[in-house]
Short mmCIF file of N, CA and C in Angstrom, two decimals:
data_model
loop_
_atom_site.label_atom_id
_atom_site.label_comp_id
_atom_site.label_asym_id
_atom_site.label_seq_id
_atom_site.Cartn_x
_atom_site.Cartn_y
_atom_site.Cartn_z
N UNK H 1 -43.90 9.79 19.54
CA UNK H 1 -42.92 10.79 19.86
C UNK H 1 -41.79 10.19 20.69
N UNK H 2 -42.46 9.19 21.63
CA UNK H 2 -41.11 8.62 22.51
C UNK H 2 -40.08 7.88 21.24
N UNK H 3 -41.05 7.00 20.64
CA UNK H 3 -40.57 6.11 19.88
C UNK H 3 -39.05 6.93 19.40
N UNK H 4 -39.46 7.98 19.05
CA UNK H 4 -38.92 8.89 17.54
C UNK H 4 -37.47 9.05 18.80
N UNK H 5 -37.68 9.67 19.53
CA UNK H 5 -36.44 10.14 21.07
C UNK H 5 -35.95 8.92 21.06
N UNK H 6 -36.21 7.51 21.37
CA UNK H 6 -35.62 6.60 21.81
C UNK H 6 -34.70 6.65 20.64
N UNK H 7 -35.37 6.20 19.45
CA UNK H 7 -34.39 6.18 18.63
C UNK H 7 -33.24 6.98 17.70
N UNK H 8 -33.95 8.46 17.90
CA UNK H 8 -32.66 9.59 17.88
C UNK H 8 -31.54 9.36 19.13
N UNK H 9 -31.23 8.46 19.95
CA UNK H 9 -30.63 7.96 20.86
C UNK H 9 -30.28 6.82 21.22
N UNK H 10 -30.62 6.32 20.31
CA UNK H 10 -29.82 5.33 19.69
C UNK H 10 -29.35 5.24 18.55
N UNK H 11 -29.73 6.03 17.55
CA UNK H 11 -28.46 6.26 16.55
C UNK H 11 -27.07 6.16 16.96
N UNK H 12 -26.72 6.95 17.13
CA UNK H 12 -25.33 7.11 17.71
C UNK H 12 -24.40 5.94 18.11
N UNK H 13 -25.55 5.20 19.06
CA UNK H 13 -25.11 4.34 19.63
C UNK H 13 -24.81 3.11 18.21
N UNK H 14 -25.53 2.99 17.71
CA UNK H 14 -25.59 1.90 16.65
C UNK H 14 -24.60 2.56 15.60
N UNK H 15 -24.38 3.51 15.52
CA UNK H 15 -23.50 3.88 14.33
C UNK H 15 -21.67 3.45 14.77
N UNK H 16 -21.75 3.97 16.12
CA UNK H 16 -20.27 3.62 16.85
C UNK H 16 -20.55 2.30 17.19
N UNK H 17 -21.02 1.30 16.94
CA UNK H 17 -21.23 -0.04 17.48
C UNK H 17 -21.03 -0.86 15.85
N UNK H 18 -21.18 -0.23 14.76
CA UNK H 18 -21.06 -0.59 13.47
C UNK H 18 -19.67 -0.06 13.02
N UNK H 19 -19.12 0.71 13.60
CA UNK H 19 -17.62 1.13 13.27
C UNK H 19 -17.99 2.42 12.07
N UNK H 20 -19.15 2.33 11.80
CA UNK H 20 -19.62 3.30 10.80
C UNK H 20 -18.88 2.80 9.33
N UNK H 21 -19.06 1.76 9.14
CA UNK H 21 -18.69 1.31 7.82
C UNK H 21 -17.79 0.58 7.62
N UNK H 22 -16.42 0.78 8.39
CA UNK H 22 -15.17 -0.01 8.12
C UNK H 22 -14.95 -0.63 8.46
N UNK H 23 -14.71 -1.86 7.18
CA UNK H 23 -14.57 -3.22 7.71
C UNK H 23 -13.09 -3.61 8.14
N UNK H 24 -13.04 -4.77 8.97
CA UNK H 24 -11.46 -5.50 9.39
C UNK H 24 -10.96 -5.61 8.17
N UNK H 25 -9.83 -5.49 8.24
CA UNK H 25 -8.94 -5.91 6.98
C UNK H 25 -7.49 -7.28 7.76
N UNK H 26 -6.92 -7.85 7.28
CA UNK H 26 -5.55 -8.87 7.80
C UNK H 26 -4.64 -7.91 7.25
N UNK H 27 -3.53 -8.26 8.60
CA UNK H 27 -2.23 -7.46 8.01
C UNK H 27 -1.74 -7.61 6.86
N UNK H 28 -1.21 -6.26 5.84
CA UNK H 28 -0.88 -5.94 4.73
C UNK H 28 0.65 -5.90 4.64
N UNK H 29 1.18 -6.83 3.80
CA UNK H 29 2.55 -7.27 3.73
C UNK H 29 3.23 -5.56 3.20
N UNK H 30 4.22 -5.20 3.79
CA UNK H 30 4.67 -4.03 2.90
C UNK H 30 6.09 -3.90 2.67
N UNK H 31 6.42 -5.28 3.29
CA UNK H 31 8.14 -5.47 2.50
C UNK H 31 8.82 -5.57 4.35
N UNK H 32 10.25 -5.28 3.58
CA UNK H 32 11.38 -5.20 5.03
C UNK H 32 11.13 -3.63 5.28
N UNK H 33 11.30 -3.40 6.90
CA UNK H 33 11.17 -1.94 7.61
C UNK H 33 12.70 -1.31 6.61
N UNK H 34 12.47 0.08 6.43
CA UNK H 34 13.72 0.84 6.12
C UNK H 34 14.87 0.89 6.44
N UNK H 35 15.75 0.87 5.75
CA UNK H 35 17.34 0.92 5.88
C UNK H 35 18.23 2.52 5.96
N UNK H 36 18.70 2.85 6.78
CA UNK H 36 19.50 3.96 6.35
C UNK H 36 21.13 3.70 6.21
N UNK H 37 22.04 4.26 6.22
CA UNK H 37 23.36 3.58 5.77
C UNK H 37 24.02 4.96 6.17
N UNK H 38 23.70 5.21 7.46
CA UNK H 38 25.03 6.28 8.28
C UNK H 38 26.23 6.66 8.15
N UNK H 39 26.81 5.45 8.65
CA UNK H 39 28.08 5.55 8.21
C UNK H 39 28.56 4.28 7.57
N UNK H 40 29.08 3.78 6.16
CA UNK H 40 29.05 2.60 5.25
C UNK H 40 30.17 1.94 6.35
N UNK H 41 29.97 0.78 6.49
CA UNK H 41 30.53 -0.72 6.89
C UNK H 41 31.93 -0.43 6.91
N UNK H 42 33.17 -0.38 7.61
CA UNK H 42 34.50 -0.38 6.86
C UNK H 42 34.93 1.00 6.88
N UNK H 43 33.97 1.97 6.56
CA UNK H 43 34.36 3.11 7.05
C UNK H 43 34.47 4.10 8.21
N UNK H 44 35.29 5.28 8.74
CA UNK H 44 35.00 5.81 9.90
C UNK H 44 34.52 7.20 9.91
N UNK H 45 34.18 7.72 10.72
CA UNK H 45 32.98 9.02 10.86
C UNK H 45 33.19 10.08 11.57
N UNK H 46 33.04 10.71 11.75
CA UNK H 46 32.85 11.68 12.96
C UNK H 46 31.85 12.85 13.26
N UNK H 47 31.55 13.27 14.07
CA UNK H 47 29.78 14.15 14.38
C UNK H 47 30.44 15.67 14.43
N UNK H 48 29.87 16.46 13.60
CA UNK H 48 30.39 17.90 13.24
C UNK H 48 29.00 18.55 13.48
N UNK H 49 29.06 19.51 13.44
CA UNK H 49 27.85 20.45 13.95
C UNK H 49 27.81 21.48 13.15
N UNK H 50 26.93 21.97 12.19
CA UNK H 50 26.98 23.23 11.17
C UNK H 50 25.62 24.08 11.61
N UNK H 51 25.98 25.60 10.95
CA UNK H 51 24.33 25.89 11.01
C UNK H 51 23.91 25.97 9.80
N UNK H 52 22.39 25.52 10.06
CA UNK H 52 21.54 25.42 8.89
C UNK H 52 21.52 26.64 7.85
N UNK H 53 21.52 26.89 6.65
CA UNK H 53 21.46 28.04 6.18
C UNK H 53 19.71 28.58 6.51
N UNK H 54 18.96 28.48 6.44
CA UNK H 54 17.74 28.46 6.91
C UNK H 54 17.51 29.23 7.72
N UNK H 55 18.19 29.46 8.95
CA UNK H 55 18.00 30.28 10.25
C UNK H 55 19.36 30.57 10.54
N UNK H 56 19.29 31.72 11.35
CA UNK H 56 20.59 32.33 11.67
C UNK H 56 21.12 31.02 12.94
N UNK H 57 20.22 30.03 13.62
CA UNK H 57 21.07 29.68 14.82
C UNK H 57 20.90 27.68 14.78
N UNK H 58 20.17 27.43 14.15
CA UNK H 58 19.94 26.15 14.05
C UNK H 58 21.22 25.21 13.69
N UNK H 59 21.41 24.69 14.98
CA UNK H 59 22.61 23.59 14.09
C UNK H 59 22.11 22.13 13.80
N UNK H 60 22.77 21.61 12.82
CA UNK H 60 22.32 20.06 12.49
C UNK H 60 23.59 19.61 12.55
N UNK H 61 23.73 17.97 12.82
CA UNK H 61 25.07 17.23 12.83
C UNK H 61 25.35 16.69 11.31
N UNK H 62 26.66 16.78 11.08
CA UNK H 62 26.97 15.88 10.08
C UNK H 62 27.88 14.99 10.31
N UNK H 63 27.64 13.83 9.81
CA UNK H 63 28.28 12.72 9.43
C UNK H 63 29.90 13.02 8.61
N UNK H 64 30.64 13.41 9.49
CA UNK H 64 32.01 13.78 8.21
C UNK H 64 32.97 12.34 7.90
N UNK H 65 32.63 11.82 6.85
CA UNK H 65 33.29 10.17 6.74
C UNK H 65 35.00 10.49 6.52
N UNK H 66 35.66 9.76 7.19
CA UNK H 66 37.31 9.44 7.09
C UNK H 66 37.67 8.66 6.38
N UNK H 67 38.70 8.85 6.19
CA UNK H 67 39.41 8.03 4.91
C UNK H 67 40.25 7.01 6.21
N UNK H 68 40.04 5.56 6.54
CA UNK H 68 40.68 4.81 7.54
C UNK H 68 41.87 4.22 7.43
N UNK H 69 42.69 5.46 6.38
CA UNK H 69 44.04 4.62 5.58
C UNK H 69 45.23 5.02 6.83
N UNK H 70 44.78 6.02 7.60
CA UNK H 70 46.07 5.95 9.24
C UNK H 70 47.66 5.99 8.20
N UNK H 71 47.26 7.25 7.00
CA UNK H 71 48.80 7.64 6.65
C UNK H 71 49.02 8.97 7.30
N UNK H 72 50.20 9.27 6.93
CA UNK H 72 50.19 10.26 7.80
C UNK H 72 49.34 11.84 7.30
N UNK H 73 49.12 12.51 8.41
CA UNK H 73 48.40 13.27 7.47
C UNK H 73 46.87 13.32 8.08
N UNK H 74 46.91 11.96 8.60
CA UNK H 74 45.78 11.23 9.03
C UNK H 74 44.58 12.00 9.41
N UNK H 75 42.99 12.32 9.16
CA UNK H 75 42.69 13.94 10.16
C UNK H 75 42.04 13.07 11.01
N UNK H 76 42.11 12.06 11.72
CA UNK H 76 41.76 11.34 12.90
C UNK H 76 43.08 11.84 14.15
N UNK H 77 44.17 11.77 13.75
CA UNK H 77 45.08 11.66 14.15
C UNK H 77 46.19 10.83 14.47
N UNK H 78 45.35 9.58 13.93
CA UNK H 78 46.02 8.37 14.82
C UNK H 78 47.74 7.82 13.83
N UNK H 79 48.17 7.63 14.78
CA UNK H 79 49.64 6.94 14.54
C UNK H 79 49.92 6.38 13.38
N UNK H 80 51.11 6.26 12.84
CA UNK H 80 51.88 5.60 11.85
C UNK H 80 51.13 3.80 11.87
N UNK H 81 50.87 3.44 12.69
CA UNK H 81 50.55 2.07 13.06
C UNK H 81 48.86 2.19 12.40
N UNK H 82 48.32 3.22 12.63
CA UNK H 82 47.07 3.00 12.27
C UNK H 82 46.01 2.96 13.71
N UNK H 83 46.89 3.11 14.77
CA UNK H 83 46.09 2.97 16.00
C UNK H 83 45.08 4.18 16.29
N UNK H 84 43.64 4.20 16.90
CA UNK H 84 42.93 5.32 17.26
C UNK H 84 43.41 5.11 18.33
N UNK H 85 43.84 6.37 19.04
CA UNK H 85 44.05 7.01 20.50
C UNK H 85 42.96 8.31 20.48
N UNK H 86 43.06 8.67 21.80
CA UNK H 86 41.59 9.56 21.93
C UNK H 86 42.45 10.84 21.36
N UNK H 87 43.21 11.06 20.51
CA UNK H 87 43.04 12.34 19.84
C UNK H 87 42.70 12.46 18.26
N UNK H 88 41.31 11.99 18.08
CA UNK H 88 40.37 12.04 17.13
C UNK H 88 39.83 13.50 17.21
N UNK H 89 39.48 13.62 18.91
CA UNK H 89 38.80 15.00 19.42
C UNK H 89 39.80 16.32 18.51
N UNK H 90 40.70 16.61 19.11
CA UNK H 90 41.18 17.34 18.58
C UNK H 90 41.11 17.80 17.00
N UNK H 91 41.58 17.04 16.17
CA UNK H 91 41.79 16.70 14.45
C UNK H 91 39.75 16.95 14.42
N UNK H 92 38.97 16.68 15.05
CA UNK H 92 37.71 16.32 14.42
C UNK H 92 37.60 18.06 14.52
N UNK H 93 37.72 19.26 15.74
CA UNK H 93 37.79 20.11 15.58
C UNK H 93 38.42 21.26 14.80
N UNK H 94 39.79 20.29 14.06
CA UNK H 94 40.40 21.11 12.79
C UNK H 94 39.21 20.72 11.95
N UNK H 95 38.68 20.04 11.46
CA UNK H 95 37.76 19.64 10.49
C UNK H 95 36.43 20.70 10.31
N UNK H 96 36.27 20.94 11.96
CA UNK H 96 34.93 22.08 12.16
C UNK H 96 35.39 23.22 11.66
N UNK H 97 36.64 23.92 11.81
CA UNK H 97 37.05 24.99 11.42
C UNK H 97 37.38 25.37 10.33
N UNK H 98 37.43 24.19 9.23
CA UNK H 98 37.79 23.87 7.89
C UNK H 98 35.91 24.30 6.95
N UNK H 99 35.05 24.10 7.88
CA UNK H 99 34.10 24.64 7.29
C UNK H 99 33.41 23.14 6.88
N UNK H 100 32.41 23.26 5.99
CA UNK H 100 31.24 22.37 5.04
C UNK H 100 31.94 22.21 4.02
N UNK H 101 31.75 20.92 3.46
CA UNK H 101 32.31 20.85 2.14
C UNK H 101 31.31 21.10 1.37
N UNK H 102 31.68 21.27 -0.02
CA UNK H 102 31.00 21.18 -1.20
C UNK H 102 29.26 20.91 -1.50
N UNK H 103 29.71 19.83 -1.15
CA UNK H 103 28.00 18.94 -0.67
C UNK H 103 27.57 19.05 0.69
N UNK H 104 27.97 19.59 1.49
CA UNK H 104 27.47 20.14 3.29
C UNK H 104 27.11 21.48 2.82
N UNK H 105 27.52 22.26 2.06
CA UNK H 105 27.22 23.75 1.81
C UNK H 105 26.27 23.93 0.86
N UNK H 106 26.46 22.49 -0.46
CA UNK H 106 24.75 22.36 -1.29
C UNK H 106 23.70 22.02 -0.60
N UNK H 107 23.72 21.57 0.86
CA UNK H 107 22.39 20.80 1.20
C UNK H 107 21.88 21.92 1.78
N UNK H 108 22.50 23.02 1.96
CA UNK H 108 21.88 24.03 2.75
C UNK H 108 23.08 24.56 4.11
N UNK H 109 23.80 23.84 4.67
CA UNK H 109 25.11 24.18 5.37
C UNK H 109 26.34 25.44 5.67
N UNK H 110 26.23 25.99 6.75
CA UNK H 110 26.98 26.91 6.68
C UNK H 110 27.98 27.09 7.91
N UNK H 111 29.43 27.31 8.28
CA UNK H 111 29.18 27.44 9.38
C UNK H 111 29.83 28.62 10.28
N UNK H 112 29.50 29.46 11.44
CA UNK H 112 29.56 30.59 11.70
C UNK H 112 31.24 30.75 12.15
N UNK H 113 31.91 29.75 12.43
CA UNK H 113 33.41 29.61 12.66
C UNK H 113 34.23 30.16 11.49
N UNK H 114 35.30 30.94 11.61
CA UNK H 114 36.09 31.58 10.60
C UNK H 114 36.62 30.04 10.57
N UNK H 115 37.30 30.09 8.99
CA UNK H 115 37.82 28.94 8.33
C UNK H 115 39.48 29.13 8.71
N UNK H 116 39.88 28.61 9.97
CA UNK H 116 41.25 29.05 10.49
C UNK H 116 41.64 27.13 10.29
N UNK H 117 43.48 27.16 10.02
CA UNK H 117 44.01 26.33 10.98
C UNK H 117 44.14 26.77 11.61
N UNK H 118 43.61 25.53 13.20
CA UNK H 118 43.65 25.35 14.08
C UNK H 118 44.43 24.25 14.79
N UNK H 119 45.19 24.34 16.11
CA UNK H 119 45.76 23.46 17.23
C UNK H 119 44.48 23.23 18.32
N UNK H 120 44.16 22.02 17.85
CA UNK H 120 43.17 22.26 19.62
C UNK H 120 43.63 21.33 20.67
N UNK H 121 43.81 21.44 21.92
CA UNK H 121 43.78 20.45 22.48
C UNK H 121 42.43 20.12 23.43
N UNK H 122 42.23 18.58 23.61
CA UNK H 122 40.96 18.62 24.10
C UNK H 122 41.22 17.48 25.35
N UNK H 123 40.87 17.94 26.65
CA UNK H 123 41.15 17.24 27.81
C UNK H 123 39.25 16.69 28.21
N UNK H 124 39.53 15.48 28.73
CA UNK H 124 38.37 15.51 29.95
C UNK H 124 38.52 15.43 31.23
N UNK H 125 37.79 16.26 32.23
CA UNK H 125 38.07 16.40 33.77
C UNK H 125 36.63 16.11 34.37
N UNK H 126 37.00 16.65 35.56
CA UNK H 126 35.76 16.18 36.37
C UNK H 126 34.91 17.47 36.19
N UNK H 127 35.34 18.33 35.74
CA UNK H 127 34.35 19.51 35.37
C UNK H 127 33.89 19.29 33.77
N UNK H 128 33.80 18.16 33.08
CA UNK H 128 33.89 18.43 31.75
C UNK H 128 34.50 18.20 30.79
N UNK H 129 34.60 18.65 29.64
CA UNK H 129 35.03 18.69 28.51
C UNK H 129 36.18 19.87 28.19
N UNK H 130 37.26 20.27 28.39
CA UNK H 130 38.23 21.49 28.48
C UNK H 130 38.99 21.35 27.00
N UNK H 131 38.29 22.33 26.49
CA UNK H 131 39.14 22.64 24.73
C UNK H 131 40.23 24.08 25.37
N UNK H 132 41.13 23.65 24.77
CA UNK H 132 42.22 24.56 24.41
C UNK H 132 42.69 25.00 22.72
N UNK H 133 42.09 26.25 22.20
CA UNK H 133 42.52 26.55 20.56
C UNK H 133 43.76 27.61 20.47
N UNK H 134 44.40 28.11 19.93
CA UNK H 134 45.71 28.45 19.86
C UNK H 134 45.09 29.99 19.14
N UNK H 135 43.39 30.36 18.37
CA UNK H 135 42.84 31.42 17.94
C UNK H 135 42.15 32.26 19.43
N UNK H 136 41.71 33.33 18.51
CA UNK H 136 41.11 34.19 19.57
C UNK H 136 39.55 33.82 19.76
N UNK H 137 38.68 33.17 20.72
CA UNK H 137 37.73 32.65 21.29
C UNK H 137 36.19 33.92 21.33
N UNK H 138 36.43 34.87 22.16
CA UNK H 138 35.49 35.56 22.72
C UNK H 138 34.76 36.78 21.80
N UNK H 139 34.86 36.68 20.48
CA UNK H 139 34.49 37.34 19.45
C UNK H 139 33.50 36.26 18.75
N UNK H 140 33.43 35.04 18.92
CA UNK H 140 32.66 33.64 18.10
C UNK H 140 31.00 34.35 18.57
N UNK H 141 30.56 34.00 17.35
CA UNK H 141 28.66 34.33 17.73
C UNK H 141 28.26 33.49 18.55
N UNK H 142 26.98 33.35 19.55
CA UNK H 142 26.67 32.31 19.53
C UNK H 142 26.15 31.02 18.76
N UNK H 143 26.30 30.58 17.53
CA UNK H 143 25.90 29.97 16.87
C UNK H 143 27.88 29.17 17.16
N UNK H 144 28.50 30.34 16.48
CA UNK H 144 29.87 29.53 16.44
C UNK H 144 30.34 28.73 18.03
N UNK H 145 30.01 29.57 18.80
CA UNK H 145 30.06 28.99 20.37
C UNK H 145 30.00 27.97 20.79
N UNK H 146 28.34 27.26 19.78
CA UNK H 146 27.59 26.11 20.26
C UNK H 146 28.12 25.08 19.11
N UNK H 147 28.54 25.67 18.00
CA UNK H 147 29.53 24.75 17.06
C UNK H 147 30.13 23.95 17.70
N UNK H 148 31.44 24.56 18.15
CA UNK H 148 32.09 24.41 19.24
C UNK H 148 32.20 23.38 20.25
N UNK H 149 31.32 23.90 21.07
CA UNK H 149 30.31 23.43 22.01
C UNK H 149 30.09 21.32 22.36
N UNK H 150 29.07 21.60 20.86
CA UNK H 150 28.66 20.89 20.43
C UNK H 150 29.43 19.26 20.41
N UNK H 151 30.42 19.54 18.83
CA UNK H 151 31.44 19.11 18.63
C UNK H 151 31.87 18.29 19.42
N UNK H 152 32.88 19.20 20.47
CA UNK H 152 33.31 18.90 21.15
C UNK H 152 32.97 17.64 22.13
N UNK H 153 32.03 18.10 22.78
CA UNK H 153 31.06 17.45 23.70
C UNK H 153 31.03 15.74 23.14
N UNK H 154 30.67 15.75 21.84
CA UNK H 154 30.62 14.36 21.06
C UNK H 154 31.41 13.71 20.58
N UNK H 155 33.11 14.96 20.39
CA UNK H 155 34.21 14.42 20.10
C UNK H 155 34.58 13.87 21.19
N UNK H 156 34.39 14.00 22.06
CA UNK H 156 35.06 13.73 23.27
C UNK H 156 34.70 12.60 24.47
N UNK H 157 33.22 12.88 24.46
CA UNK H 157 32.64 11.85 25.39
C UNK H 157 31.57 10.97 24.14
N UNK H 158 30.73 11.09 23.40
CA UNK H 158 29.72 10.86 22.73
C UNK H 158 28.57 11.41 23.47
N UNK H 159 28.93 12.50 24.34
CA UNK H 159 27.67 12.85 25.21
C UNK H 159 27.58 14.05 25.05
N UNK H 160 26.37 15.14 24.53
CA UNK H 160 26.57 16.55 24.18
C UNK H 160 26.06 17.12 25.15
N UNK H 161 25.70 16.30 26.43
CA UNK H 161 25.56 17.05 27.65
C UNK H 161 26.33 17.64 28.78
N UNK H 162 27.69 16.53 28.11
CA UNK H 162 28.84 17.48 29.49
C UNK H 162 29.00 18.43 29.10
N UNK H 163 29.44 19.41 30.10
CA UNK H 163 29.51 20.69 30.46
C UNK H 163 31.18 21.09 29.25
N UNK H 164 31.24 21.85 28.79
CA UNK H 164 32.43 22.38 27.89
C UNK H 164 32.82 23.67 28.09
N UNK H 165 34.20 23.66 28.35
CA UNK H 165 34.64 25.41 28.49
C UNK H 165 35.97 25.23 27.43
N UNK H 166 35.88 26.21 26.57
CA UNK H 166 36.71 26.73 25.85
C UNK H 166 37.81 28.10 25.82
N UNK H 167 38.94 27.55 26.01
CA UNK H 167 40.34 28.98 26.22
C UNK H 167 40.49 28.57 25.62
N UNK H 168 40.38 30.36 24.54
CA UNK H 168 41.75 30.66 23.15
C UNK H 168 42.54 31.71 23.78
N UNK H 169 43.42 32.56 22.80
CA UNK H 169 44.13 32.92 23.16
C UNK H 169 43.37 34.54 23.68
N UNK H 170 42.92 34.98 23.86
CA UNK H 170 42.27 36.11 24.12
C UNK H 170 41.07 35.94 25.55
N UNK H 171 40.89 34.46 25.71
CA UNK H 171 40.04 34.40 26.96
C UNK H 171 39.07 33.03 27.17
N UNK H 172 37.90 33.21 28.11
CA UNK H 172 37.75 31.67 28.22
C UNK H 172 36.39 31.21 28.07
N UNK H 173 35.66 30.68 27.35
CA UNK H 173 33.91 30.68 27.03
C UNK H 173 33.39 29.15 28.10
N UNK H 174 32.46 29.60 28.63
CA UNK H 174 32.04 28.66 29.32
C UNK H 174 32.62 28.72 30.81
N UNK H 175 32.13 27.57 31.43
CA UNK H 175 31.37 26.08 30.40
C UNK H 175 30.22 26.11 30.30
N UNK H 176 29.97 25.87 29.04
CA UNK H 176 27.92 25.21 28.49
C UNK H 176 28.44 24.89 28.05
N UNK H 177 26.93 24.35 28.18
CA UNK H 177 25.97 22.92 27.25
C UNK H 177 25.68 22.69 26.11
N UNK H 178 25.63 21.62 25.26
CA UNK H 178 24.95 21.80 23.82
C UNK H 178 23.80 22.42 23.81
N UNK H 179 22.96 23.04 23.32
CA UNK H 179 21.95 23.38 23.19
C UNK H 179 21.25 22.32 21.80
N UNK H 180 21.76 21.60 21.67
CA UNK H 180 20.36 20.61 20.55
C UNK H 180 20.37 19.92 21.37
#
């Protein structure tokens, strides 16, 4: 009877001491780690913020690629010369208000901002990120808010944590935070 105890107590032990079957194997070749291709080599980009069609509030970023030909027209903004100066910010926010394209609106893309031209101007201070739009502000959902928001924050610093306040012509939102 002891016998039988000792060794119902040591099972266990011998089974986790055997790995319970599985043997070592040598590392398994499985090629080069994955590639993704963000934004292509040569070309330029900018970070837009849509909401998902999926949920009423979820935003995802998109990749909106530029054409780096600096004619006029340009939606970077930059000069006859072709130079970037920091009013990318601005032009990247006509782009938000312009909506999803084609293929941003097939992948599922929507976004809660009326499809206005827009003037924005976009300052940074010691409080932040300060958008100025030339539309009426304090009617935007929160989804369009954090569009906004968002955007901005990344047009401006690459950081979606500074603080952002937005005056249109009707009044003044903020300042918050990105919320992704």
């Amino acid at each position: 009877m002891r016998a039988g105890r000792a060794l119902g107590a040591l099972l266990p032990v011998l089974l986790l001491a055997t790995g319970c079957g599985i043997r070592a194997t040598d590392v398994v070749a499985a090629g080069e780690p994955a590639r993704v291709e963000v934004a292509p080599v040569g070309r330029l980009g900018t970070l837009l913020y849509f909401v998902s069609s999926s949920t009423s509030t979820r935003l995802l970023p998109v990749i909106r690629q530029i054409d780096p030909a600096g004619a006029k027209g340009d939606p970077l903004g930059r000069d006859p010369l072709g130079r970037d100066p920091l009013v990318g910010a601005p032009a990247t926010l006509a782009l938000l208000f312009r909506g999803p394209t084609g293929q941003e609106r097939a992948a599922g893309l929507r976004s809660e901002l009326p499809a206005l031209r827009v003037n924005a101007g976009v300052e940074l201070s010691a409080q932040g990120v300060r958008v100025t739009l030339d539309v009426p502000v304090i009617g935007f959902s929160e989804a369009a808010r954090q569009q906004l928001i968002c955007t901005a924050a990344r047009a401006r610093t690459a950081d979606r944590t500074e603080a952002v306040t937005i005056t249109g012509t009707d009044g003044t939102i903020g300042p918050a935070r990105c919320s992704v």
